[in-house]
Coordinates of C-alpha atoms in Angstrom, one line a residue:
X293 CA 103.6 24.9 86.2
X294 CA 106.0 27.6 85.9
X295 CA 109.4 28.0 88.3
X296 CA 109.1 29.6 91.5
X297 CA 112.9 30.5 92.2
X298 CA 114.0 32.9 89.8
X299 CA 117.2 35.1 89.7
X300 CA 116.7 38.5 91.3
X301 CA 117.5 41.3 89.3
X302 CA 120.5 44.0 89.7
X303 CA 118.9 46.7 91.6
X304 CA 116.7 44.5 93.7
X305 CA 119.8 42.5 94.2
X306 CA 122.1 46.2 95.5
X307 CA 119.4 47.3 97.1
X308 CA 119.4 44.2 98.8
X309 CA 123.0 44.1 99.5
X310 CA 122.5 47.9 100.9
X311 CA 120.4 47.3 103.8
X312 CA 123.8 44.8 104.8
X313 CA 127.0 47.6 103.8
X314 CA 124.6 50.9 104.6
X315 CA 122.4 51.3 107.7
X316 CA 122.8 54.5 107.8
X317 CA 125.5 57.6 106.4
X318 CA 127.5 56.5 109.0
X319 CA 128.2 53.2 106.8
X320 CA 128.8 55.9 103.7
X321 CA 131.4 57.9 105.7
X322 CA 133.4 54.9 106.3
X323 CA 133.2 53.0 103.3
X324 CA 134.4 56.3 101.1
X325 CA 136.6 56.7 104.2
X326 CA 138.7 53.3 103.7
X327 CA 138.6 53.5 99.9
X328 CA 140.6 57.6 100.4
X329 CA 142.7 55.2 102.7
X330 CA 143.4 52.7 100.2
X331 CA 144.2 55.1 97.8
X332 CA 147.4 56.2 98.8
X333 CA 145.8 59.8 99.1
X334 CA 147.7 61.9 101.8
X335 CA 145.1 64.3 102.2
X336 CA 140.9 63.6 102.5
X337 CA 137.9 65.9 103.0
X338 CA 134.7 64.8 104.2
X339 CA 131.7 67.6 103.4
X340 CA 128.2 66.5 104.6
X341 CA 125.3 68.6 104.8
X342 CA 122.1 67.6 107.2
X343 CA 123.8 65.2 109.3
X344 CA 124.5 63.1 106.2
X345 CA 120.6 63.3 104.2
X346 CA 121.7 65.8 102.4
X347 CA 124.9 65.4 101.2
X348 CA 128.5 63.4 101.8
X349 CA 131.1 64.5 99.8
X350 CA 134.9 62.5 100.4
X351 CA 137.3 64.7 98.4
X352 CA 141.2 63.1 97.6
X353 CA 144.7 63.1 95.9
X354 CA 144.5 59.4 96.0
X355 CA 146.3 58.0 92.5
X356 CA 142.6 58.1 90.9
X357 CA 141.0 55.9 89.0
X358 CA 141.0 55.6 84.4
X359 CA 137.7 55.7 83.0
X360 CA 137.8 52.0 82.7
X361 CA 137.7 51.6 87.1
X362 CA 135.7 54.4 86.8
X363 CA 132.7 52.4 85.4
X364 CA 133.8 49.1 86.7
X365 CA 134.2 50.6 90.7
X366 CA 129.9 50.2 90.6
X367 CA 129.3 46.6 89.9
X368 CA 128.7 44.4 92.6
X369 CA 131.8 42.7 93.6
X370 CA 134.6 44.2 91.1
X371 CA 137.6 45.4 93.2
X372 CA 141.0 45.5 93.1
X373 CA 142.0 44.1 96.3
X374 CA 141.6 40.3 95.8
X375 CA 142.5 39.0 93.1
X376 CA 141.6 35.3 95.2
X377 CA 140.5 33.9 97.3
X378 CA 144.0 33.5 99.5
X379 CA 144.3 36.7 99.7
X380 CA 141.5 36.9 102.3
X381 CA 143.9 35.5 104.4
X382 CA 146.5 37.7 103.8
X383 CA 145.2 42.0 103.6
X384 CA 146.3 45.0 104.0
X385 CA 143.4 46.8 102.3
X386 CA 140.2 48.0 105.0
X387 CA 137.1 47.0 101.8
X388 CA 138.2 44.4 99.8
X389 CA 134.3 42.5 98.6
X390 CA 133.3 44.5 95.9
X391 CA 130.3 45.2 97.4
X392 CA 130.0 49.2 99.2
X393 CA 129.9 51.9 96.1
X394 CA 126.7 49.3 94.8
X395 CA 125.1 49.9 97.5
X396 CA 125.4 53.5 97.7
X397 CA 124.7 53.6 93.6
X398 CA 121.8 51.9 94.1
X399 CA 119.4 53.6 96.9
X400 CA 121.0 57.6 96.2
X401 CA 122.2 59.6 93.6
X402 CA 126.0 59.1 92.4
X403 CA 128.3 62.0 90.9
X404 CA 131.9 60.8 90.9
X405 CA 135.4 62.7 89.3
X406 CA 138.2 60.9 89.8
X407 CA 141.7 61.2 87.4
X408 CA 144.8 59.5 87.8
X409 CA 148.0 61.7 88.1
X410 CA 149.9 61.0 83.5
X411 CA 146.0 61.4 82.2
X412 CA 145.6 64.9 81.0
X413 CA 141.7 64.4 81.2
X414 CA 139.3 63.0 83.9
X415 CA 136.2 61.0 84.7
X416 CA 132.9 62.3 85.3
X417 CA 130.1 60.0 86.0
X418 CA 127.2 60.4 88.0
X419 CA 124.3 57.0 88.6
X420 CA 121.0 58.0 89.9
X421 CA 119.7 54.4 91.6
X422 CA 121.7 51.9 89.7
X423 CA 121.3 53.6 86.7
X424 CA 124.2 55.4 84.8
X425 CA 122.5 59.0 83.4
X426 CA 126.8 60.2 81.9
X427 CA 130.0 59.7 81.7
X428 CA 132.4 62.8 80.5
X429 CA 135.5 63.4 80.8
X430 CA 136.2 66.3 82.7
X431 CA 139.6 68.9 84.1
X432 CA 139.5 67.6 87.4
X433 CA 142.4 67.3 89.9
X434 CA 143.8 64.7 90.6
X435 CA 142.5 61.3 93.2
X436 CA 138.9 61.1 93.7
X437 CA 135.8 63.2 94.8
X438 CA 131.8 60.5 95.3
X439 CA 129.2 63.1 96.5
X440 CA 126.9 61.1 97.7
X441 CA 123.1 62.6 97.4
X442 CA 120.2 61.6 98.7
X443 CA 121.1 59.2 100.1
X444 CA 117.7 56.7 100.2
X445 CA 115.4 58.4 97.8
X446 CA 113.8 55.4 96.1
X447 CA 113.3 53.4 99.4
X448 CA 111.0 56.0 101.7
X449 CA 110.7 53.7 104.2
X450 CA 114.3 53.1 105.4
X451 CA 114.8 57.1 105.2
X452 CA 112.9 56.9 107.3
X453 CA 114.1 55.2 109.4
X454 CA 117.1 57.4 110.2
X455 CA 117.4 59.5 113.9
X456 CA 117.4 62.8 114.5
X457 CA 120.7 65.1 113.2
X458 CA 122.5 64.7 115.9
X459 CA 122.1 61.5 116.4
X460 CA 123.2 61.0 112.6
X461 CA 125.9 63.4 113.0
X462 CA 127.0 61.8 115.8
X463 CA 127.7 59.0 114.8
X464 CA 129.1 60.5 111.5
X465 CA 132.1 61.7 114.1
X466 CA 132.8 58.3 115.2
X467 CA 133.3 57.2 112.1
X468 CA 135.4 60.3 110.7
X469 CA 137.4 59.5 114.5
X470 CA 138.1 56.3 114.2
X471 CA 139.7 56.3 111.1
X472 CA 141.7 60.3 111.9
X473 CA 143.1 57.7 114.8
X474 CA 144.2 54.9 112.8
X475 CA 146.0 57.2 110.0
X476 CA 147.7 60.5 111.4
X477 CA 149.5 60.3 108.4
X478 CA 146.6 61.1 106.5
X479 CA 144.9 65.5 106.2
X480 CA 141.9 64.8 107.6
X481 CA 139.0 68.3 107.9
X482 CA 135.5 68.2 108.3
X483 CA 133.0 70.7 107.1
X484 CA 129.4 70.9 108.3
X485 CA 126.4 72.7 106.7
X486 CA 129.7 75.3 106.2
X487 CA 131.4 75.1 109.3
X488 CA 134.4 73.3 109.5
X489 CA 134.4 70.7 112.4
X490 CA 137.8 69.2 112.5
X491 CA 140.9 70.3 111.4
X492 CA 143.7 67.6 111.9
X493 CA 146.9 68.4 110.0
X494 CA 149.5 65.7 110.6
X495 CA 150.6 64.7 113.5
X496 CA 151.9 61.8 115.5
X497 CA 149.4 59.3 117.2
X498 CA 149.7 61.3 120.8
X499 CA 148.8 64.6 119.2
X500 CA 146.3 63.5 116.8
X501 CA 144.6 62.3 119.9
X502 CA 144.7 65.7 121.4
X503 CA 144.0 67.3 118.3
X504 CA 141.0 64.9 118.3
X505 CA 139.3 64.9 122.3
X506 CA 141.1 68.6 123.2
X507 CA 144.1 70.6 124.9
X508 CA 143.8 68.4 128.2
X509 CA 143.6 64.9 126.8
X510 CA 147.5 65.6 127.3
X511 CA 147.8 65.2 130.5
X512 CA 145.8 61.9 131.2
X513 CA 148.2 59.9 128.6
X514 CA 149.8 57.3 129.6
X515 CA 152.5 55.4 127.0
X516 CA 152.3 52.1 126.5
X517 CA 154.9 49.8 124.0
X518 CA 155.5 46.4 124.0
X519 CA 157.4 43.8 120.9
X520 CA 156.6 40.2 120.7
X521 CA 157.0 37.7 118.2
X522 CA 153.1 38.1 118.5
X523 CA 152.3 41.3 118.0
X524 CA 153.5 44.3 118.5
X525 CA 151.7 47.3 121.9
X526 CA 151.7 50.4 121.5
X527 CA 149.7 53.2 122.6
X528 CA 148.2 55.6 125.2
X529 CA 145.7 54.5 128.1
X530 CA 143.9 57.1 129.9
X531 CA 145.0 57.0 134.1
X532 CA 143.1 55.9 136.7
X533 CA 141.8 59.1 138.1
X534 CA 140.7 59.9 134.8
X535 CA 137.6 58.0 133.9
X536 CA 134.1 58.4 133.2
X537 CA 131.2 57.1 133.9
X538 CA 131.1 56.7 129.3
X539 CA 133.0 54.4 127.5
X540 CA 134.0 57.1 124.6
X541 CA 137.2 57.5 124.4
X542 CA 137.9 53.4 123.8
X543 CA 139.6 52.9 121.1
X544 CA 141.7 49.2 119.8
X545 CA 143.2 49.2 115.9
X546 CA 144.1 45.7 114.1
X547 CA 146.4 47.0 111.5
X548 CA 145.2 50.1 111.4
X549 CA 141.8 48.4 111.2
X550 CA 139.1 50.1 114.3
X551 CA 137.6 47.0 116.0
X552 CA 135.0 46.1 118.6
X553 CA 136.5 43.2 121.3
X554 CA 134.8 42.8 124.5
X555 CA 138.0 39.3 125.3
X556 CA 140.5 42.0 124.5
X557 CA 138.5 45.4 126.5
X558 CA 138.0 42.5 129.5
X559 CA 141.6 42.4 129.5
X560 CA 142.4 45.9 129.7
X561 CA 140.0 46.3 132.6
X562 CA 142.1 43.5 134.6
X563 CA 144.8 45.4 134.2
X564 CA 143.2 48.7 136.0
X565 CA 142.2 46.2 138.8
X566 CA 141.5 48.0 142.3
X567 CA 142.7 51.7 140.2
X568 CA 139.0 52.0 139.5
X569 CA 135.5 53.0 141.0
X570 CA 132.7 51.6 140.4
X571 CA 131.3 51.8 137.0
X572 CA 133.8 53.7 136.0
X573 CA 135.6 53.3 132.6
X574 CA 139.3 54.3 131.1
X575 CA 140.0 56.3 127.8
X576 CA 142.6 53.8 125.9
X577 CA 144.2 53.8 122.2
X578 CA 145.3 50.9 121.7
X579 CA 147.8 49.7 118.4
X580 CA 147.9 46.0 117.2
X581 CA 149.6 45.2 114.3
X582 CA 149.9 41.5 114.1
X583 CA 150.8 39.3 111.1
X584 CA 147.4 38.9 108.7
X585 CA 147.4 35.3 108.1
X586 CA 146.9 35.3 112.1
X587 CA 143.8 36.8 112.0
X588 CA 140.2 36.7 110.1
X589 CA 138.2 39.9 109.5
X590 CA 135.9 38.8 107.3
X591 CA 133.7 37.9 110.1
X592 CA 131.2 41.0 110.5
X593 CA 129.3 42.3 107.2
X594 CA 130.8 45.7 109.4
X595 CA 134.4 44.6 109.7
X596 CA 135.4 45.6 113.2
X597 CA 134.6 42.5 114.7
X598 CA 138.1 39.9 114.0
X599 CA 138.7 36.4 114.8
X600 CA 142.3 36.1 116.1
X601 CA 144.2 32.5 116.1
X602 CA 145.6 32.4 119.8
X603 CA 142.8 35.2 122.0
X604 CA 144.3 33.9 125.8
X605 CA 148.2 35.1 124.2
X606 CA 146.5 38.5 122.9
X607 CA 144.7 39.3 126.1
X608 CA 148.7 37.8 128.8
X609 CA 149.8 40.8 126.5
X610 CA 148.3 42.6 126.8
X611 CA 147.4 43.3 130.5
X612 CA 151.1 43.0 132.0
X613 CA 152.0 45.8 129.4
X614 CA 149.3 48.2 130.2
X615 CA 150.1 47.4 134.0
X616 CA 154.0 47.3 133.7
X617 CA 153.3 51.2 132.1
X618 CA 150.6 52.3 134.4
X619 CA 153.9 51.3 137.0
X620 CA 156.4 52.8 135.7
X621 CA 154.9 56.0 135.4
X622 CA 153.9 56.2 139.1
X623 CA 149.9 55.9 138.6
X624 CA 150.0 52.2 140.5
X625 CA 151.1 52.7 144.3
X626 CA 154.4 50.7 145.5
X627 CA 156.5 49.9 147.9
X628 CA 159.6 52.2 148.2
X629 CA 162.4 51.1 150.6
X630 CA 164.6 54.3 149.2
X631 CA 165.4 56.8 151.9
X632 CA 163.8 60.1 152.5
X633 CA 165.9 63.0 150.4
X634 CA 164.3 65.2 152.8
X635 CA 165.9 63.5 155.8
X636 CA 169.9 63.9 153.4
X637 CA 172.5 66.4 154.8
X638 CA 171.9 69.3 153.3
X639 CA 174.5 70.5 151.1
X640 CA 176.9 73.3 153.4
X641 CA 176.8 71.2 156.2
X642 CA 178.1 67.6 154.2
X643 CA 181.4 68.8 155.5
X644 CA 181.5 70.3 159.2
X645 CA 182.2 68.0 162.1
X646 CA 179.1 68.2 164.0
X647 CA 179.9 69.4 167.6
X648 CA 178.8 67.8 171.2
X649 CA 176.5 69.1 173.3
X650 CA 177.7 70.2 177.0
X651 CA 175.6 68.3 179.6
X652 CA 176.2 69.7 183.2
X653 CA 175.3 67.9 186.1
X654 CA 173.2 69.4 188.7
X655 CA 175.0 66.8 191.4
X656 CA 173.4 68.5 194.5
X657 CA 169.7 68.7 193.3
X658 CA 167.2 66.7 195.8
X659 CA 163.5 66.1 194.6
X660 CA 162.5 66.2 198.7
X661 CA 163.8 69.8 199.5
X662 CA 162.0 72.8 200.6
X663 CA 163.5 75.3 198.2
X664 CA 164.6 74.1 194.4
X665 CA 168.6 74.7 193.6
X666 CA 167.8 76.2 189.9
X667 CA 171.5 76.4 188.0
X668 CA 172.4 78.5 185.6
X669 CA 175.5 78.1 183.3
X670 CA 175.7 82.5 183.2
X671 CA 175.0 83.5 186.5
X672 CA 173.2 82.1 189.6
X673 CA 169.1 83.1 190.2
X674 CA 168.1 85.2 193.0
X675 CA 164.6 85.3 193.9
X676 CA 163.4 88.6 193.8
X677 CA 160.5 89.8 196.9
X678 CA 157.8 89.8 194.3
X679 CA 158.2 86.0 193.1
X680 CA 159.0 84.7 196.7
X681 CA 155.3 85.8 197.7
X682 CA 153.5 84.1 194.3
X683 CA 150.5 84.0 196.0
X684 CA 149.3 87.2 196.7
X685 CA 149.0 87.3 192.7
X686 CA 145.9 84.9 193.3
X687 CA 144.3 86.8 196.3
X688 CA 140.7 88.1 195.6
X689 CA 140.2 85.4 192.8
X690 CA 138.8 83.1 194.2
X691 CA 135.5 84.6 194.4
X692 CA 135.8 85.5 191.0
X693 CA 136.0 82.2 189.8
X694 CA 132.8 81.2 191.2
X695 CA 131.1 84.3 190.4
X696 CA 131.8 83.1 186.9
X697 CA 131.2 79.6 186.8
X698 CA 128.0 80.7 188.7
X699 CA 126.8 82.3 186.2
X700 CA 127.8 79.6 183.4
X701 CA 125.5 77.7 184.9
X702 CA 122.5 79.6 185.3
X703 CA 123.2 80.7 181.7
X704 CA 123.5 76.9 180.4
X705 CA 120.1 76.5 182.4
X706 CA 118.2 79.2 180.9
X707 CA 119.5 78.6 177.3
X708 CA 118.4 74.6 177.7
X709 CA 115.1 75.9 178.9
X710 CA 114.2 77.9 175.5
X711 CA 114.4 74.3 173.6
X712 CA 113.0 72.2 176.1
X713 CA 110.8 69.7 174.4
X714 CA 107.4 68.2 175.4
X715 CA 108.7 64.7 177.6
X716 CA 106.7 62.5 174.5
X717 CA 108.4 64.3 171.7
X718 CA 111.8 62.8 173.4
X719 CA 110.6 60.0 174.3
X720 CA 108.8 58.8 171.1
X721 CA 110.8 59.2 167.3
X722 CA 109.3 59.3 164.7
X723 CA 111.4 57.7 162.1
X724 CA 114.1 55.4 162.1
X725 CA 117.3 54.6 159.5
X726 CA 118.3 50.9 159.2
X727 CA 121.5 50.0 158.0
X728 CA 122.0 53.3 156.3
X729 CA 119.4 52.4 153.7
X730 CA 116.1 52.2 154.4
X731 CA 113.7 54.7 156.8
X732 CA 110.7 53.4 158.7
X733 CA 108.5 55.5 159.9
X734 CA 105.2 54.7 162.4
X735 CA 101.5 55.2 160.1
X736 CA 98.4 54.1 161.8
X737 CA 98.3 50.4 159.8
X738 CA 101.8 49.3 160.9
X739 CA 104.7 51.1 159.9
X740 CA 105.9 51.9 155.9
X741 CA 109.5 51.5 154.5
X742 CA 111.8 54.2 152.7
X743 CA 114.5 53.2 149.9
X744 CA 116.0 56.9 151.3
X745 CA 118.1 56.5 147.4
X746 CA 114.8 56.5 145.9
X747 CA 113.2 58.6 147.5
X748 CA 115.5 61.2 146.9
X749 CA 115.4 61.0 143.1
X750 CA 111.8 61.1 142.9
X751 CA 112.2 64.8 144.9
X752 CA 114.8 65.9 143.5
X753 CA 113.5 65.4 140.3
X754 CA 109.8 66.9 140.1
X755 CA 112.1 70.4 141.5
X756 CA 114.4 69.9 138.8
X757 CA 111.3 69.0 136.0
X758 CA 109.6 72.0 137.9
X759 CA 112.0 74.7 137.8
X760 CA 112.2 73.3 133.9
X761 CA 109.2 74.5 133.4
X762 CA 108.7 77.1 135.8
X763 CA 112.0 78.9 134.6
X764 CA 112.2 80.0 137.8
X765 CA 114.7 78.2 139.5
X766 CA 117.4 79.6 141.9
X767 CA 121.4 79.4 141.9
X768 CA 124.2 80.0 143.7
X769 CA 126.9 82.4 142.1
X770 CA 130.4 81.3 142.4
X771 CA 133.6 83.3 143.7
X772 CA 135.9 81.3 140.7
X773 CA 134.5 80.9 138.0
X774 CA 134.7 77.1 136.4
X775 CA 135.7 75.6 133.8
X776 CA 135.1 72.9 131.9
X777 CA 136.5 70.7 128.9
X778 CA 135.1 68.7 127.0
X779 CA 134.7 66.7 123.2
X780 CA 133.0 68.5 119.9
X781 CA 130.3 65.7 120.1
X782 CA 130.4 67.4 123.9
X783 CA 130.1 70.8 122.7
X784 CA 127.4 70.5 119.9
X785 CA 125.0 68.3 122.4
X786 CA 125.3 71.1 125.3
X787 CA 124.8 73.9 122.8
X788 CA 121.3 72.6 122.7
X789 CA 120.8 71.1 126.1
X790 CA 122.2 75.1 127.0
X791 CA 119.1 76.8 128.2
X792 CA 117.6 73.5 129.8
X793 CA 120.1 73.6 131.8
X794 CA 120.4 77.3 132.4
X795 CA 116.8 76.6 133.9
X796 CA 117.5 74.2 136.3
X797 CA 120.1 77.0 138.2
X798 CA 123.8 77.0 135.5
X799 CA 125.0 80.1 135.0
X800 CA 127.1 79.9 131.8
X801 CA 129.0 82.8 131.7
X802 CA 130.6 81.1 127.6
X803 CA 131.1 78.1 125.5
X804 CA 134.7 77.6 123.1
X805 CA 134.8 74.6 120.2
X806 CA 136.1 72.9 123.2
X807 CA 135.7 74.3 126.8
X808 CA 132.4 75.6 129.3
X809 CA 133.2 78.7 131.6
X810 CA 130.5 78.1 134.1
X811 CA 129.8 80.8 137.3
X812 CA 126.5 80.0 138.9
X813 CA 125.9 76.5 139.7
X814 CA 121.7 75.1 141.3
X815 CA 121.9 75.1 145.3
X816 CA 121.2 71.8 145.7
X817 CA 124.8 71.2 143.2
X818 CA 128.7 72.0 145.2
X819 CA 131.5 72.6 143.2
X820 CA 132.4 69.6 142.8
X821 CA 130.2 67.8 141.7
X822 CA 129.4 70.6 139.2
X823 CA 131.9 68.0 136.4
X824 CA 130.3 64.9 137.0
X825 CA 126.8 65.8 136.7
X826 CA 127.9 67.0 133.2
X827 CA 129.9 64.3 132.7
X828 CA 126.6 62.5 133.2
X829 CA 123.4 64.1 131.8
X830 CA 125.5 64.2 128.5
X831 CA 126.3 60.1 129.6
X832 CA 122.6 59.5 129.5
X833 CA 121.3 61.7 126.7
X834 CA 124.1 61.0 124.1
X835 CA 122.9 56.9 124.7
X836 CA 119.4 58.6 123.1
X837 CA 119.1 62.1 122.5
X838 CA 114.9 62.5 122.8
X839 CA 113.7 64.1 120.0
X840 CA 111.3 66.8 121.6
X841 CA 112.6 69.3 123.8
X842 CA 109.9 67.8 126.9
X843 CA 111.9 64.6 126.7
X844 CA 114.7 66.2 126.6
X845 CA 113.9 67.9 129.8
X846 CA 112.7 64.3 131.4
X847 CA 115.8 63.0 130.2
X848 CA 118.1 66.0 131.6
X849 CA 116.6 65.9 135.3
X850 CA 116.5 62.1 135.1
X851 CA 120.5 62.0 135.3
X852 CA 120.5 65.4 136.9
X853 CA 118.5 63.8 140.4
X854 CA 120.3 60.1 139.8
X855 CA 123.9 61.8 140.0
X856 CA 122.9 64.4 143.2
X857 CA 120.9 61.7 145.8
X858 CA 122.0 60.1 148.8
X859 CA 123.9 57.9 148.1
X860 CA 123.5 54.3 150.0
X861 CA 125.5 54.6 153.5
X862 CA 124.7 57.9 153.8
X863 CA 123.6 58.2 157.6
X864 CA 121.2 60.6 158.0
X865 CA 120.1 62.4 160.8
X866 CA 116.4 63.0 162.1
X867 CA 115.6 66.0 161.2
X868 CA 117.0 64.9 157.3
X869 CA 114.8 61.7 157.4
X870 CA 112.0 63.4 158.2
X871 CA 112.5 66.3 155.9
X872 CA 112.6 62.6 152.9
X873 CA 110.2 62.0 154.7
X874 CA 107.5 64.9 154.2
X875 CA 109.1 65.3 150.5
X876 CA 108.6 62.3 149.4
X877 CA 104.6 62.1 150.3
X878 CA 104.1 65.8 148.5
X879 CA 105.4 64.4 145.3
X880 CA 102.9 64.0 142.5
X881 CA 103.9 60.6 142.0
X882 CA 105.7 59.4 145.3
X883 CA 105.1 55.3 145.1
X884 CA 107.9 55.0 142.8
X885 CA 111.0 56.5 141.4
X886 CA 111.8 58.4 137.8
X887 CA 113.3 55.2 137.0
X888 CA 110.2 53.3 137.8
X889 CA 111.4 51.1 140.1
X890 CA 109.4 51.5 144.3
X891 CA 110.5 53.7 147.5
X892 CA 108.5 52.5 149.7
X893 CA 106.8 49.3 151.0
X894 CA 103.5 49.3 153.0
X895 CA 103.5 46.9 156.3
X896 CA 100.4 46.3 158.3
X897 CA 99.9 45.3 161.3
X898 CA 97.8 42.0 160.9
X899 CA 101.3 41.6 158.3
X900 CA 103.2 41.3 161.5
X901 CA 100.9 39.4 163.7
X902 CA 100.9 36.8 160.5
X903 CA 104.8 36.9 161.2
X904 CA 104.3 35.7 165.0
X905 CA 101.4 33.3 165.2
X906 CA 101.5 29.9 166.1

């Protein structure tokens, strides 16, 4: 009987390993950029075409590789970063398992050019699907250049699994930002389809954050700094008033490595306790330095999760550090018992002697006397004839006052009679509001109870969707144009959404690289809500960007309806209640909200009778 268990060929094993290492183009970007950082490069360029599907190229000026190392780096488990098992617990580099390049070469066309400083010639290697095509000497600059073309060319199922270019580019930018934020001492540039996306010169932590997330980020940052025996904490947290709904600008770095930690995130949120609105997320860029032997970074394939030896101590230190910084920079309200500087004596009056006011008392004053004597310090006051007969000033005014009052009463009666309603309409109300949340309206079979917020969402959703379909939305122009700033990811998305947003009623004057100018908004939108609406729309679309324009319009309509709908706890007049009831049942699908939740329920008279049955 033949053996059932067999050893896999190397190219098959590499393709299987690639499924763990390379999930999408952003995974290749991460591995190549981290290798460039480990090569002690001071200038790293990232060149992307078609969101990484056609080309991913990383060029650095690092130490380079020899001819032998250049061929050996594509073998599985070949690495220069560890020598023995104990080295796994004292890592100072990024990648270390030696699977990245072998996995990438198994599923793409790879071209590498590398040269060391002391060598006259470099090496040029071409690999296609784990097969060496050529390896020749070449005149190349110092450092290494990796070009990955036609990703997943030999695995069509994996290539078809990739998302749209917008989604894949967003993941690439996320990986680029994480590496760039961790190493502000390195010059980073990024190009996509021939245009420059990022140009990040050497800087400090704060300037690197500002260069990536637009200029106004500087005023939002509060520095944190704390050094203990366990760890060193430094970085920046955002002020509470600039908190957003999404969690885009939240970064943890441990020993210059980006990580995700729900436990440490909870410590940050705990430090903001009582300062944020419901659902708001603060921005933070926190750099932690801990001894390498106190962490384990090999518990996750992408090495984005870390296990700490003493998590409780880290939690307490991080929470107290952020609380201290927020209070130190007067972000947290505190009791202040200092004197008010406005009450200080002016400088010109500090050495002057205060004058005692003179108090004159009229000892002959009698409040019950017929004539009240008035004395003045300057001269006595004498009554004139016109002042003695002051009653004559009001002669004839009594009749006039009576006529004015009579005319006012007559006009009031006439005005009231214009708006007189029938006696039945004054007694019977058509709608009632319960707990500022539900609207109750009687019907023939019983009554209908409407969830006012969901009903308003359905009304607004269909209105916006109709406006975007017909392209005849009305807008109100602003007296002063409104300027809003966004990150590169958000601006790229806004460029695609411009036409759809204009169909809802927005009017854009200009769209720059990191800001937009809005001169008109939909009729139902107030100027103070424009920024929040834009953030909500971008957040909802970034969760999963639709491929088709119809799905995109649907997402925009849902997001705007959710942002503009009346909130629970809002008092509605009887006319507003009736408008919601009438507009709801004029919708095409009044039964559910845009998010497929019921908008109303009906209770029949029979149901009420059953409740009171004995």
